[in-house]
mmCIF file of C-alpha atoms in Angstrom:
data_model
loop_
_atom_site.group_PDB
_atom_site.id
_atom_site.type_symbol
_atom_site.label_atom_id
_atom_site.label_comp_id
_atom_site.label_asym_id
_atom_site.label_seq_id
_atom_site.Cartn_x
_atom_site.Cartn_y
_atom_site.Cartn_z
ATOM 1 C CA UNK A 9 82.995 125.207 111.817
ATOM 2 C CA UNK A 10 83.688 121.839 110.325
ATOM 3 C CA UNK A 11 84.302 121.520 106.625
ATOM 4 C CA UNK A 12 83.268 118.335 104.645
ATOM 5 C CA UNK A 13 85.102 116.291 102.036
ATOM 6 C CA UNK A 14 83.008 114.367 99.646
ATOM 7 C CA UNK A 15 84.692 111.216 98.529
ATOM 8 C CA UNK A 16 83.478 108.933 95.661
ATOM 9 C CA UNK A 17 84.603 105.429 96.736
ATOM 10 C CA UNK A 18 84.941 103.337 93.552
ATOM 11 C CA UNK A 19 85.515 99.595 93.870
ATOM 12 C CA UNK A 20 83.957 99.453 97.183
ATOM 13 C CA UNK A 21 82.242 95.998 96.985
ATOM 14 C CA UNK A 22 85.702 94.427 96.505
ATOM 15 C CA UNK A 23 87.568 93.108 99.363
ATOM 16 C CA UNK A 24 90.085 95.795 99.665
ATOM 17 C CA UNK A 25 87.965 98.782 99.154
ATOM 18 C CA UNK A 26 85.286 97.488 101.497
ATOM 19 C CA UNK A 27 87.203 95.998 104.642
ATOM 20 C CA UNK A 28 90.281 98.195 104.795
ATOM 21 C CA UNK A 29 89.106 101.540 103.174
ATOM 22 C CA UNK A 30 85.370 101.774 104.003
ATOM 23 C CA UNK A 31 84.840 99.754 106.919
ATOM 24 C CA UNK A 32 88.118 100.257 108.774
ATOM 25 C CA UNK A 33 89.093 103.649 107.624
ATOM 26 C CA UNK A 34 86.666 106.200 106.502
ATOM 27 C CA UNK A 35 83.471 105.036 108.388
ATOM 28 C CA UNK A 36 85.335 105.301 111.667
ATOM 29 C CA UNK A 37 86.839 108.506 110.729
ATOM 30 C CA UNK A 38 83.165 109.772 109.872
ATOM 31 C CA UNK A 39 81.838 108.373 113.184
ATOM 32 C CA UNK A 40 84.472 109.909 115.071
ATOM 33 C CA UNK A 41 83.592 113.497 113.956
ATOM 34 C CA UNK A 42 86.353 113.679 111.188
ATOM 35 C CA UNK A 43 90.247 114.536 111.159
ATOM 36 C CA UNK A 44 91.851 116.997 113.600
ATOM 37 C CA UNK A 45 93.992 119.421 111.734
ATOM 38 C CA UNK A 46 97.142 121.089 112.898
ATOM 39 C CA UNK A 47 95.069 124.340 113.827
ATOM 40 C CA UNK A 48 92.737 122.435 115.957
ATOM 41 C CA UNK A 49 89.652 122.648 113.437
ATOM 42 C CA UNK A 50 88.396 119.345 111.968
ATOM 43 C CA UNK A 51 87.304 118.138 108.573
ATOM 44 C CA UNK A 52 84.601 115.650 108.033
ATOM 45 C CA UNK A 53 84.220 113.009 105.444
ATOM 46 C CA UNK A 54 81.097 111.950 103.528
ATOM 47 C CA UNK A 55 81.513 108.795 101.542
ATOM 48 C CA UNK A 56 79.588 108.208 98.054
ATOM 49 C CA UNK A 57 79.784 104.320 97.407
ATOM 50 C CA UNK A 58 80.552 103.437 93.801
ATOM 51 C CA UNK A 59 80.355 100.298 92.050
ATOM 52 C CA UNK A 60 78.962 98.304 89.019
ATOM 53 C CA UNK A 61 76.521 96.233 90.726
ATOM 54 C CA UNK A 62 73.564 98.439 91.892
ATOM 55 C CA UNK A 63 71.981 95.936 94.542
ATOM 56 C CA UNK A 64 75.257 95.344 96.168
ATOM 57 C CA UNK A 65 75.919 99.010 96.487
ATOM 58 C CA UNK A 66 72.757 100.171 97.565
ATOM 59 C CA UNK A 67 72.898 97.157 100.392
ATOM 60 C CA UNK A 68 76.184 98.556 101.729
ATOM 61 C CA UNK A 69 74.868 101.979 101.791
ATOM 62 C CA UNK A 70 71.869 100.994 103.629
ATOM 63 C CA UNK A 71 73.747 98.798 106.104
ATOM 64 C CA UNK A 72 76.445 101.458 106.841
ATOM 65 C CA UNK A 73 74.131 104.448 107.136
ATOM 66 C CA UNK A 74 75.610 106.319 103.822
ATOM 67 C CA UNK A 75 73.248 108.665 102.245
ATOM 68 C CA UNK A 76 74.458 108.653 98.477
ATOM 69 C CA UNK A 77 75.722 105.786 96.346
ATOM 70 C CA UNK A 78 75.915 105.483 92.451
ATOM 71 C CA UNK A 79 76.983 103.013 89.586
ATOM 72 C CA UNK A 80 77.849 106.146 87.682
ATOM 73 C CA UNK A 81 81.340 107.027 88.362
ATOM 74 C CA UNK A 82 81.583 109.448 85.249
ATOM 75 C CA UNK A 83 78.833 111.687 86.647
ATOM 76 C CA UNK A 84 80.466 111.685 90.099
ATOM 77 C CA UNK A 85 83.824 112.735 88.416
ATOM 78 C CA UNK A 86 81.936 115.532 86.719
ATOM 79 C CA UNK A 87 79.919 116.678 89.922
ATOM 80 C CA UNK A 88 81.442 119.778 91.259
ATOM 81 C CA UNK A 89 80.402 118.790 94.874
ATOM 82 C CA UNK A 90 82.614 115.824 94.826
ATOM 83 C CA UNK A 91 86.283 116.732 96.347
ATOM 84 C CA UNK A 92 88.230 113.426 96.199
ATOM 85 C CA UNK A 93 87.933 110.295 94.131
ATOM 86 C CA UNK A 94 89.155 106.988 95.371
ATOM 87 C CA UNK A 95 89.768 103.889 93.517
ATOM 88 C CA UNK A 96 89.905 100.345 94.363
ATOM 89 C CA UNK A 97 88.686 98.903 91.165
ATOM 90 C CA UNK A 98 90.323 96.506 88.666
ATOM 91 C CA UNK A 99 93.992 97.565 87.706
ATOM 92 C CA UNK A 100 92.914 97.589 84.006
ATOM 93 C CA UNK A 101 90.452 100.257 84.522
ATOM 94 C CA UNK A 102 92.661 102.647 87.055
ATOM 95 C CA UNK A 103 94.624 104.773 84.699
ATOM 96 C CA UNK A 104 91.620 106.235 82.874
ATOM 97 C CA UNK A 105 89.764 106.594 86.171
ATOM 98 C CA UNK A 106 92.706 108.664 87.784
ATOM 99 C CA UNK A 107 93.407 110.665 84.687
ATOM 100 C CA UNK A 108 89.944 111.907 84.233
ATOM 101 C CA UNK A 109 89.426 112.580 87.766
ATOM 102 C CA UNK A 110 92.482 114.843 88.328
ATOM 103 C CA UNK A 111 91.694 116.395 84.758
ATOM 104 C CA UNK A 112 88.379 117.225 86.262
ATOM 105 C CA UNK A 113 90.069 118.740 89.143
ATOM 106 C CA UNK A 114 89.464 115.923 91.720
ATOM 107 C CA UNK A 115 91.824 114.915 94.341
ATOM 108 C CA UNK A 116 92.678 111.396 93.983
ATOM 109 C CA UNK A 117 93.495 108.637 96.510
ATOM 110 C CA UNK A 118 94.237 105.105 95.010
ATOM 111 C CA UNK A 119 95.265 101.429 95.346
ATOM 112 C CA UNK A 120 98.202 99.994 93.599
ATOM 113 C CA UNK A 121 99.380 99.631 91.144
ATOM 114 C CA UNK A 122 98.409 102.869 89.586
ATOM 115 C CA UNK A 123 98.651 101.600 86.000
ATOM 116 C CA UNK A 124 99.292 98.369 83.917
ATOM 117 C CA UNK A 125 102.251 100.127 82.432
ATOM 118 C CA UNK A 126 105.406 102.417 83.416
ATOM 119 C CA UNK A 127 104.362 104.820 80.721
ATOM 120 C CA UNK A 128 100.736 105.352 81.908
ATOM 121 C CA UNK A 129 102.000 105.606 85.588
ATOM 122 C CA UNK A 130 104.512 108.239 84.585
ATOM 123 C CA UNK A 131 101.829 110.017 82.596
ATOM 124 C CA UNK A 132 99.621 110.082 85.655
ATOM 125 C CA UNK A 133 102.290 111.627 87.741
ATOM 126 C CA UNK A 134 102.707 114.421 84.944
ATOM 127 C CA UNK A 135 98.827 115.175 84.957
ATOM 128 C CA UNK A 136 99.057 115.537 88.784
ATOM 129 C CA UNK A 137 101.610 117.945 88.349
ATOM 130 C CA UNK A 138 99.789 119.898 85.592
ATOM 131 C CA UNK A 139 96.555 120.038 87.514
ATOM 132 C CA UNK A 140 98.196 120.716 91.093
ATOM 133 C CA UNK A 141 95.708 118.317 92.642
ATOM 134 C CA UNK A 142 96.750 116.410 95.874
ATOM 135 C CA UNK A 143 97.419 112.715 94.987
ATOM 136 C CA UNK A 144 97.983 109.800 97.437
ATOM 137 C CA UNK A 145 98.968 106.218 96.811
ATOM 138 C CA UNK A 146 98.201 103.486 99.511
ATOM 139 C CA UNK A 147 101.562 102.758 101.016
ATOM 140 C CA UNK A 148 99.655 100.868 104.084
ATOM 141 C CA UNK A 149 102.307 98.476 105.031
ATOM 142 C CA UNK A 150 104.574 101.343 106.136
ATOM 143 C CA UNK A 151 102.100 102.539 108.554
ATOM 144 C CA UNK A 152 101.554 98.902 110.319
ATOM 145 C CA UNK A 153 102.823 98.303 113.733
ATOM 146 C CA UNK A 154 105.417 95.834 112.875
ATOM 147 C CA UNK A 155 107.028 97.884 110.129
ATOM 148 C CA UNK A 156 106.792 101.174 112.109
ATOM 149 C CA UNK A 157 108.864 99.127 114.648
ATOM 150 C CA UNK A 158 111.162 98.017 112.123
ATOM 151 C CA UNK A 159 111.699 101.311 110.473
ATOM 152 C CA UNK A 160 112.368 102.775 114.183
ATOM 153 C CA UNK A 161 115.226 100.241 114.720
ATOM 154 C CA UNK A 162 116.688 101.560 111.467
ATOM 155 C CA UNK A 163 116.486 104.911 112.455
ATOM 156 C CA UNK A 164 118.121 104.403 115.972
ATOM 157 C CA UNK A 165 120.990 102.465 114.086
ATOM 158 C CA UNK A 166 120.389 99.203 115.821
ATOM 159 C CA UNK A 167 121.336 97.281 113.124
ATOM 160 C CA UNK A 168 124.829 98.679 112.824
ATOM 161 C CA UNK A 169 125.765 98.336 108.874
ATOM 162 C CA UNK A 170 122.656 96.582 107.428
ATOM 163 C CA UNK A 171 123.798 93.473 105.397
ATOM 164 C CA UNK A 172 120.570 91.651 104.060
ATOM 165 C CA UNK A 173 116.858 91.619 104.136
ATOM 166 C CA UNK A 174 114.696 88.715 103.545
ATOM 167 C CA UNK A 175 110.936 88.450 102.921
ATOM 168 C CA UNK A 176 108.302 85.719 102.996
ATOM 169 C CA UNK A 177 104.747 86.501 101.621
ATOM 170 C CA UNK A 178 101.952 84.409 100.541
ATOM 171 C CA UNK A 179 99.419 81.378 101.604
ATOM 172 C CA UNK A 180 97.476 78.973 99.870
ATOM 173 C CA UNK A 181 94.735 80.305 97.720
ATOM 174 C CA UNK A 182 92.173 77.722 97.108
ATOM 175 C CA UNK A 183 91.817 76.689 93.451
ATOM 176 C CA UNK A 184 87.802 77.345 93.492
ATOM 177 C CA UNK A 185 86.684 73.901 92.923
ATOM 178 C CA UNK A 186 86.405 72.151 96.124
ATOM 179 C CA UNK A 187 86.683 75.337 98.242
ATOM 180 C CA UNK A 188 85.821 78.917 97.075
ATOM 181 C CA UNK A 189 89.140 80.963 96.272
ATOM 182 C CA UNK A 190 89.943 83.873 98.806
ATOM 183 C CA UNK A 191 90.924 85.988 95.949
ATOM 184 C CA UNK A 192 89.085 87.279 92.699
ATOM 185 C CA UNK A 193 89.561 85.308 89.592
ATOM 186 C CA UNK A 194 90.807 88.350 87.760
ATOM 187 C CA UNK A 195 93.803 88.348 89.939
ATOM 188 C CA UNK A 196 94.809 85.256 87.746
ATOM 189 C CA UNK A 197 94.251 86.331 84.490
ATOM 190 C CA UNK A 198 97.108 88.492 82.860
ATOM 191 C CA UNK A 199 94.590 89.967 80.456
ATOM 192 C CA UNK A 200 92.717 91.529 83.290
ATOM 193 C CA UNK A 201 95.784 92.875 84.963
ATOM 194 C CA UNK A 202 96.269 89.832 87.324
ATOM 195 C CA UNK A 203 99.523 88.504 88.421
ATOM 196 C CA UNK A 204 101.539 88.116 91.613
ATOM 197 C CA UNK A 205 104.501 90.544 90.234
ATOM 198 C CA UNK A 206 102.232 93.205 89.070
ATOM 199 C CA UNK A 207 100.357 92.876 92.498
ATOM 200 C CA UNK A 208 102.955 92.743 94.995
ATOM 201 C CA UNK A 209 106.400 94.132 93.482
ATOM 202 C CA UNK A 210 104.698 97.780 93.792
ATOM 203 C CA UNK A 211 104.603 97.036 97.571
ATOM 204 C CA UNK A 212 108.065 95.575 97.726
ATOM 205 C CA UNK A 213 109.295 98.809 96.255
ATOM 206 C CA UNK A 214 108.048 101.224 98.817
ATOM 207 C CA UNK A 215 108.798 98.880 101.737
ATOM 208 C CA UNK A 216 112.261 98.337 100.492
ATOM 209 C CA UNK A 217 112.937 102.093 99.715
ATOM 210 C CA UNK A 218 110.853 103.337 102.822
ATOM 211 C CA UNK A 219 112.818 101.007 105.323
ATOM 212 C CA UNK A 220 116.281 100.204 103.882
ATOM 213 C CA UNK A 221 117.309 102.225 100.907
ATOM 214 C CA UNK A 222 117.171 102.655 97.074
ATOM 215 C CA UNK A 223 116.397 99.556 94.989
ATOM 216 C CA UNK A 224 119.243 99.405 92.290
ATOM 217 C CA UNK A 225 118.699 96.111 90.341
ATOM 218 C CA UNK A 226 116.123 93.172 90.192
ATOM 219 C CA UNK A 227 116.498 89.443 89.392
ATOM 220 C CA UNK A 228 113.323 87.725 89.355
ATOM 221 C CA UNK A 229 111.869 84.358 88.729
ATOM 222 C CA UNK A 230 108.235 84.181 87.833
ATOM 223 C CA UNK A 231 105.860 81.115 87.378
ATOM 224 C CA UNK A 232 102.262 80.009 87.237
ATOM 225 C CA UNK A 233 102.200 77.133 89.783
ATOM 226 C CA UNK A 234 98.533 76.454 89.404
ATOM 227 C CA UNK A 235 97.536 76.623 85.850
ATOM 228 C CA UNK A 236 93.673 75.750 86.205
ATOM 229 C CA UNK A 237 91.317 77.708 88.683
ATOM 230 C CA UNK A 238 87.684 78.091 88.944
ATOM 231 C CA UNK A 239 85.918 81.413 88.858
ATOM 232 C CA UNK A 240 83.058 82.854 91.082
ATOM 233 C CA UNK A 241 80.462 80.791 88.766
ATOM 234 C CA UNK A 242 82.316 77.619 89.365
ATOM 235 C CA UNK A 243 83.558 77.623 85.898
ATOM 236 C CA UNK A 244 87.204 76.404 85.132
ATOM 237 C CA UNK A 245 89.475 78.795 83.574
ATOM 238 C CA UNK A 246 93.061 78.995 82.528
ATOM 239 C CA UNK A 247 95.263 80.805 84.838
ATOM 240 C CA UNK A 248 97.348 83.113 82.475
ATOM 241 C CA UNK A 249 99.024 85.279 85.244
ATOM 242 C CA UNK A 250 102.232 84.236 87.561
ATOM 243 C CA UNK A 251 100.998 83.326 91.098
ATOM 244 C CA UNK A 252 104.520 83.442 92.317
ATOM 245 C CA UNK A 253 107.559 85.368 92.053
ATOM 246 C CA UNK A 254 111.003 84.873 93.713
ATOM 247 C CA UNK A 255 113.168 88.385 93.678
ATOM 248 C CA UNK A 256 116.699 89.203 94.329
ATOM 249 C CA UNK A 257 117.121 92.959 94.901
ATOM 250 C CA UNK A 258 120.475 95.031 95.233
ATOM 251 C CA UNK A 259 120.193 97.977 97.376
ATOM 252 C CA UNK A 260 121.964 100.929 98.586
ATOM 253 C CA UNK A 261 121.281 102.595 101.927
ATOM 254 C CA UNK A 262 121.395 106.367 102.207
ATOM 255 C CA UNK A 263 124.863 105.996 103.723
ATOM 256 C CA UNK A 264 125.824 104.305 100.513
ATOM 257 C CA UNK A 265 126.360 100.620 102.107
ATOM 258 C CA UNK A 266 125.289 97.895 99.690
ATOM 259 C CA UNK A 267 122.573 95.449 100.882
ATOM 260 C CA UNK A 268 121.164 92.322 99.331
ATOM 261 C CA UNK A 269 117.175 91.776 99.475
ATOM 262 C CA UNK A 270 115.290 88.335 98.874
ATOM 263 C CA UNK A 271 111.505 88.307 98.838
ATOM 264 C CA UNK A 272 109.528 85.352 97.921
ATOM 265 C CA UNK A 273 105.869 85.826 97.054
ATOM 266 C CA UNK A 274 103.519 83.063 96.506
ATOM 267 C CA UNK A 275 99.717 82.125 96.214
ATOM 268 C CA UNK A 276 100.710 78.669 96.279
ATOM 269 C CA UNK A 277 102.543 78.097 99.530
ATOM 270 C CA UNK A 278 101.311 76.922 103.096
ATOM 271 C CA UNK A 279 102.301 79.255 105.941
ATOM 272 C CA UNK A 280 104.644 78.251 108.528
ATOM 273 C CA UNK A 281 105.386 81.693 110.017
ATOM 274 C CA UNK A 282 103.991 83.858 112.610
ATOM 275 C CA UNK A 283 102.484 86.238 109.959
ATOM 276 C CA UNK A 284 101.216 86.140 106.246
ATOM 277 C CA UNK A 285 104.188 88.568 105.581
ATOM 278 C CA UNK A 286 107.868 88.403 107.339
ATOM 279 C CA UNK A 287 110.747 90.543 106.703
ATOM 280 C CA UNK A 288 114.209 89.694 108.493
ATOM 281 C CA UNK A 289 116.941 92.412 108.389
ATOM 282 C CA UNK A 290 120.342 91.295 109.445
ATOM 283 C CA UNK A 291 123.191 93.703 110.375
ATOM 284 C CA UNK A 292 126.514 93.831 111.841
ATOM 285 C CA UNK A 293 125.127 94.790 115.350
ATOM 286 C CA UNK A 294 121.703 93.215 115.423
ATOM 287 C CA UNK A 295 118.911 91.551 113.455
ATOM 288 C CA UNK A 296 115.165 91.938 113.636
ATOM 289 C CA UNK A 297 112.169 90.131 111.983
ATOM 290 C CA UNK A 298 108.976 91.966 111.603
ATOM 291 C CA UNK A 299 105.504 91.197 110.367
ATOM 292 C CA UNK A 300 102.662 93.430 109.822
ATOM 293 C CA UNK A 301 101.989 93.778 113.651
ATOM 294 C CA UNK A 302 104.710 92.218 115.700
ATOM 295 C CA UNK A 303 108.325 92.643 115.665
ATOM 296 C CA UNK A 304 111.359 90.774 117.489
ATOM 297 C CA UNK A 305 115.121 91.651 117.474
ATOM 298 C CA UNK A 306 118.146 90.307 118.661
ATOM 299 C CA UNK A 307 121.391 92.471 119.600
ATOM 300 C CA UNK A 308 124.919 91.291 118.765
ATOM 301 C CA UNK A 309 125.874 90.955 122.323
ATOM 302 C CA UNK A 310 122.798 88.553 123.114
ATOM 303 C CA UNK A 311 123.279 86.473 119.717
ATOM 304 C CA UNK A 312 123.659 82.837 120.602
ATOM 305 C CA UNK A 313 126.675 80.788 119.171
ATOM 306 C CA UNK A 314 125.098 77.571 117.546
ATOM 307 C CA UNK A 315 127.333 74.823 116.305
ATOM 308 C CA UNK A 316 126.754 72.817 113.280
ATOM 309 C CA UNK A 317 126.303 69.094 114.204
ATOM 310 C CA UNK A 318 124.142 67.044 111.897
ATOM 311 C CA UNK A 319 124.556 63.942 114.123
ATOM 312 C CA UNK A 320 122.946 65.504 117.117
ATOM 313 C CA UNK A 321 118.993 67.009 117.346
ATOM 314 C CA UNK A 322 119.168 70.667 118.067
ATOM 315 C CA UNK A 323 118.109 71.696 121.553
ATOM 316 C CA UNK A 324 118.208 75.222 121.386
ATOM 317 C CA UNK A 325 115.033 77.111 120.899
ATOM 318 C CA UNK A 326 115.875 79.827 118.708
ATOM 319 C CA UNK A 327 112.673 81.610 118.829
ATOM 320 C CA UNK A 328 112.929 82.262 122.474
ATOM 321 C CA UNK A 329 116.187 84.069 122.105
ATOM 322 C CA UNK A 330 114.351 87.185 120.446
ATOM 323 C CA UNK A 331 112.897 90.073 122.533
ATOM 324 C CA UNK A 332 109.824 91.713 121.429
ATOM 325 C CA UNK A 333 110.164 95.328 120.195
ATOM 326 C CA UNK A 334 107.547 97.529 122.071
ATOM 327 C CA UNK A 335 105.309 100.153 120.194
ATOM 328 C CA UNK A 336 105.932 102.664 123.195
ATOM 329 C CA UNK A 337 102.930 104.324 121.284
ATOM 330 C CA UNK A 338 99.223 103.754 120.346
ATOM 331 C CA UNK A 339 99.444 102.719 116.437
ATOM 332 C CA UNK A 340 96.337 102.905 114.746
ATOM 333 C CA UNK A 341 95.058 100.909 111.802
ATOM 334 C CA UNK A 342 97.575 101.581 109.120
ATOM 335 C CA UNK A 343 95.027 102.248 106.219
ATOM 336 C CA UNK A 344 93.236 104.595 108.500
ATOM 337 C CA UNK A 345 96.483 106.361 109.457
ATOM 338 C CA UNK A 346 97.510 107.067 105.944
ATOM 339 C CA UNK A 347 93.835 108.335 105.095
ATOM 340 C CA UNK A 348 93.938 110.794 107.665
ATOM 341 C CA UNK A 349 97.455 111.877 106.555
ATOM 342 C CA UNK A 350 96.204 112.242 102.817
ATOM 343 C CA UNK A 351 93.039 114.111 104.073
ATOM 344 C CA UNK A 352 95.267 116.798 105.837
ATOM 345 C CA UNK A 353 97.193 117.225 102.841
ATOM 346 C CA UNK A 354 94.251 117.843 100.849
ATOM 347 C CA UNK A 355 92.975 120.541 103.216
ATOM 348 C CA UNK A 356 96.512 122.139 103.311
ATOM 349 C CA UNK A 357 96.885 122.076 99.572
ATOM 350 C CA UNK A 358 100.021 120.260 99.796
ATOM 351 C CA UNK A 359 101.563 117.098 97.996
ATOM 352 C CA UNK A 360 101.283 113.811 99.861
ATOM 353 C CA UNK A 361 104.592 112.077 100.499
ATOM 354 C CA UNK A 362 103.410 108.680 98.871
ATOM 355 C CA UNK A 363 102.351 110.119 95.533
ATOM 356 C CA UNK A 364 102.015 109.094 91.985
ATOM 357 C CA UNK A 365 105.638 109.334 91.355
ATOM 358 C CA UNK A 366 106.405 106.908 94.232
ATOM 359 C CA UNK A 367 103.676 104.686 92.667
ATOM 360 C CA UNK A 368 105.416 104.740 89.393
ATOM 361 C CA UNK A 369 108.640 103.340 91.013
ATOM 362 C CA UNK A 370 106.493 100.458 92.003
ATOM 363 C CA UNK A 371 105.076 99.779 88.563
ATOM 364 C CA UNK A 372 108.557 100.049 87.108
ATOM 365 C CA UNK A 373 109.778 97.289 89.538
ATOM 366 C CA UNK A 374 106.949 95.136 88.497
ATOM 367 C CA UNK A 375 107.813 95.522 84.833
ATOM 368 C CA UNK A 376 111.235 94.918 85.351
ATOM 369 C CA UNK A 377 110.520 91.943 87.533
ATOM 370 C CA UNK A 378 108.610 90.345 84.687
ATOM 371 C CA UNK A 379 111.461 91.401 81.966
ATOM 372 C CA UNK A 380 113.897 89.773 84.277
ATOM 373 C CA UNK A 381 112.135 86.574 84.466
ATOM 374 C CA UNK A 382 111.670 86.450 80.822
ATOM 375 C CA UNK A 383 115.072 87.332 79.741
ATOM 376 C CA UNK A 384 116.905 85.310 82.648
ATOM 377 C CA UNK A 385 118.978 88.043 83.779
ATOM 378 C CA UNK A 386 119.528 90.902 86.247
ATOM 379 C CA UNK A 387 118.183 94.319 85.383
ATOM 380 C CA UNK A 388 119.276 97.844 86.577
ATOM 381 C CA UNK A 389 116.262 99.825 87.911
ATOM 382 C CA UNK A 390 117.068 103.614 86.472
ATOM 383 C CA UNK A 391 115.662 106.978 87.901
ATOM 384 C CA UNK A 392 112.376 108.157 86.840
ATOM 385 C CA UNK A 393 112.186 111.577 85.447
ATOM 386 C CA UNK A 394 109.170 113.675 84.572
#
């Protein structure tokens, strides 16, 4: 017999909620007959689409053969037949949604950041501990092929002693006047929970700590490069949130080695790299560059010996000197893979490895990054205790 988990999916009309979580995760799981559990049985999923625009939500439900949809999230949270509440709505609304759902006995799965402040993020972790529900926070990048390969190289000792990590993320987000923006306007209003640091430092925290080691300090410079943008109605508005953040992080590996990480994040940069985000890890025995899908590496014995000579053009094709790192396994969509892991944890009644405490570390890093920029100094990242 196959059990069914009913999932209220809030914010499903947004880009991430629709494309990554509904279209590429839950619907494929549903259409495949559910998730296989350790004992060979299966658990099926039944999505309930939730959003503020009834017309849009109803249209999506009809398009994807989803029977139930609603604009009343509170009613679904109170509904005993709903097992899980998923949230991909605005950051400013997330704390109330998650807290209410957990207190109603619902398991929760959520996008990041989990709250606008560290105090709220820690409070959510406390509520989870008190209620005993299973809570999962999207850590999608750790499940994507490029970073799976990068993590494998770390585990195999490929790098020797890791020295540094350099990351580049971003692309040009159009202002909205001559061409529509690729991101919603609230992303650029601080009062609505927007901002590059708030959005992305929670990602960088779990990427850094999930692959290299603990983040000990942060030194950041944030800025609003584009001060005026145009919203979905074509009206000009003041961009009050940072659209770029340049961070330096001191880290420590599990073996106690110091590592320096640098990550540039910008929605005002034009791309000259293979993927929209790339991370280069350098070590004494080798280096690797990973995006979300690809990963190339160069061993110590295969490292060329370039010589600096500004009087002659460079003839070496440096990119050709790296080798592709094979997957050696079929890697599923990262969002779907984490959903499946979370659903298995719900059925088993156990904690998800990427929970609200892990998410609080991300909120903490974002807060400290903003404060570091405001104060013009490096700040320590302390442990979080409940």
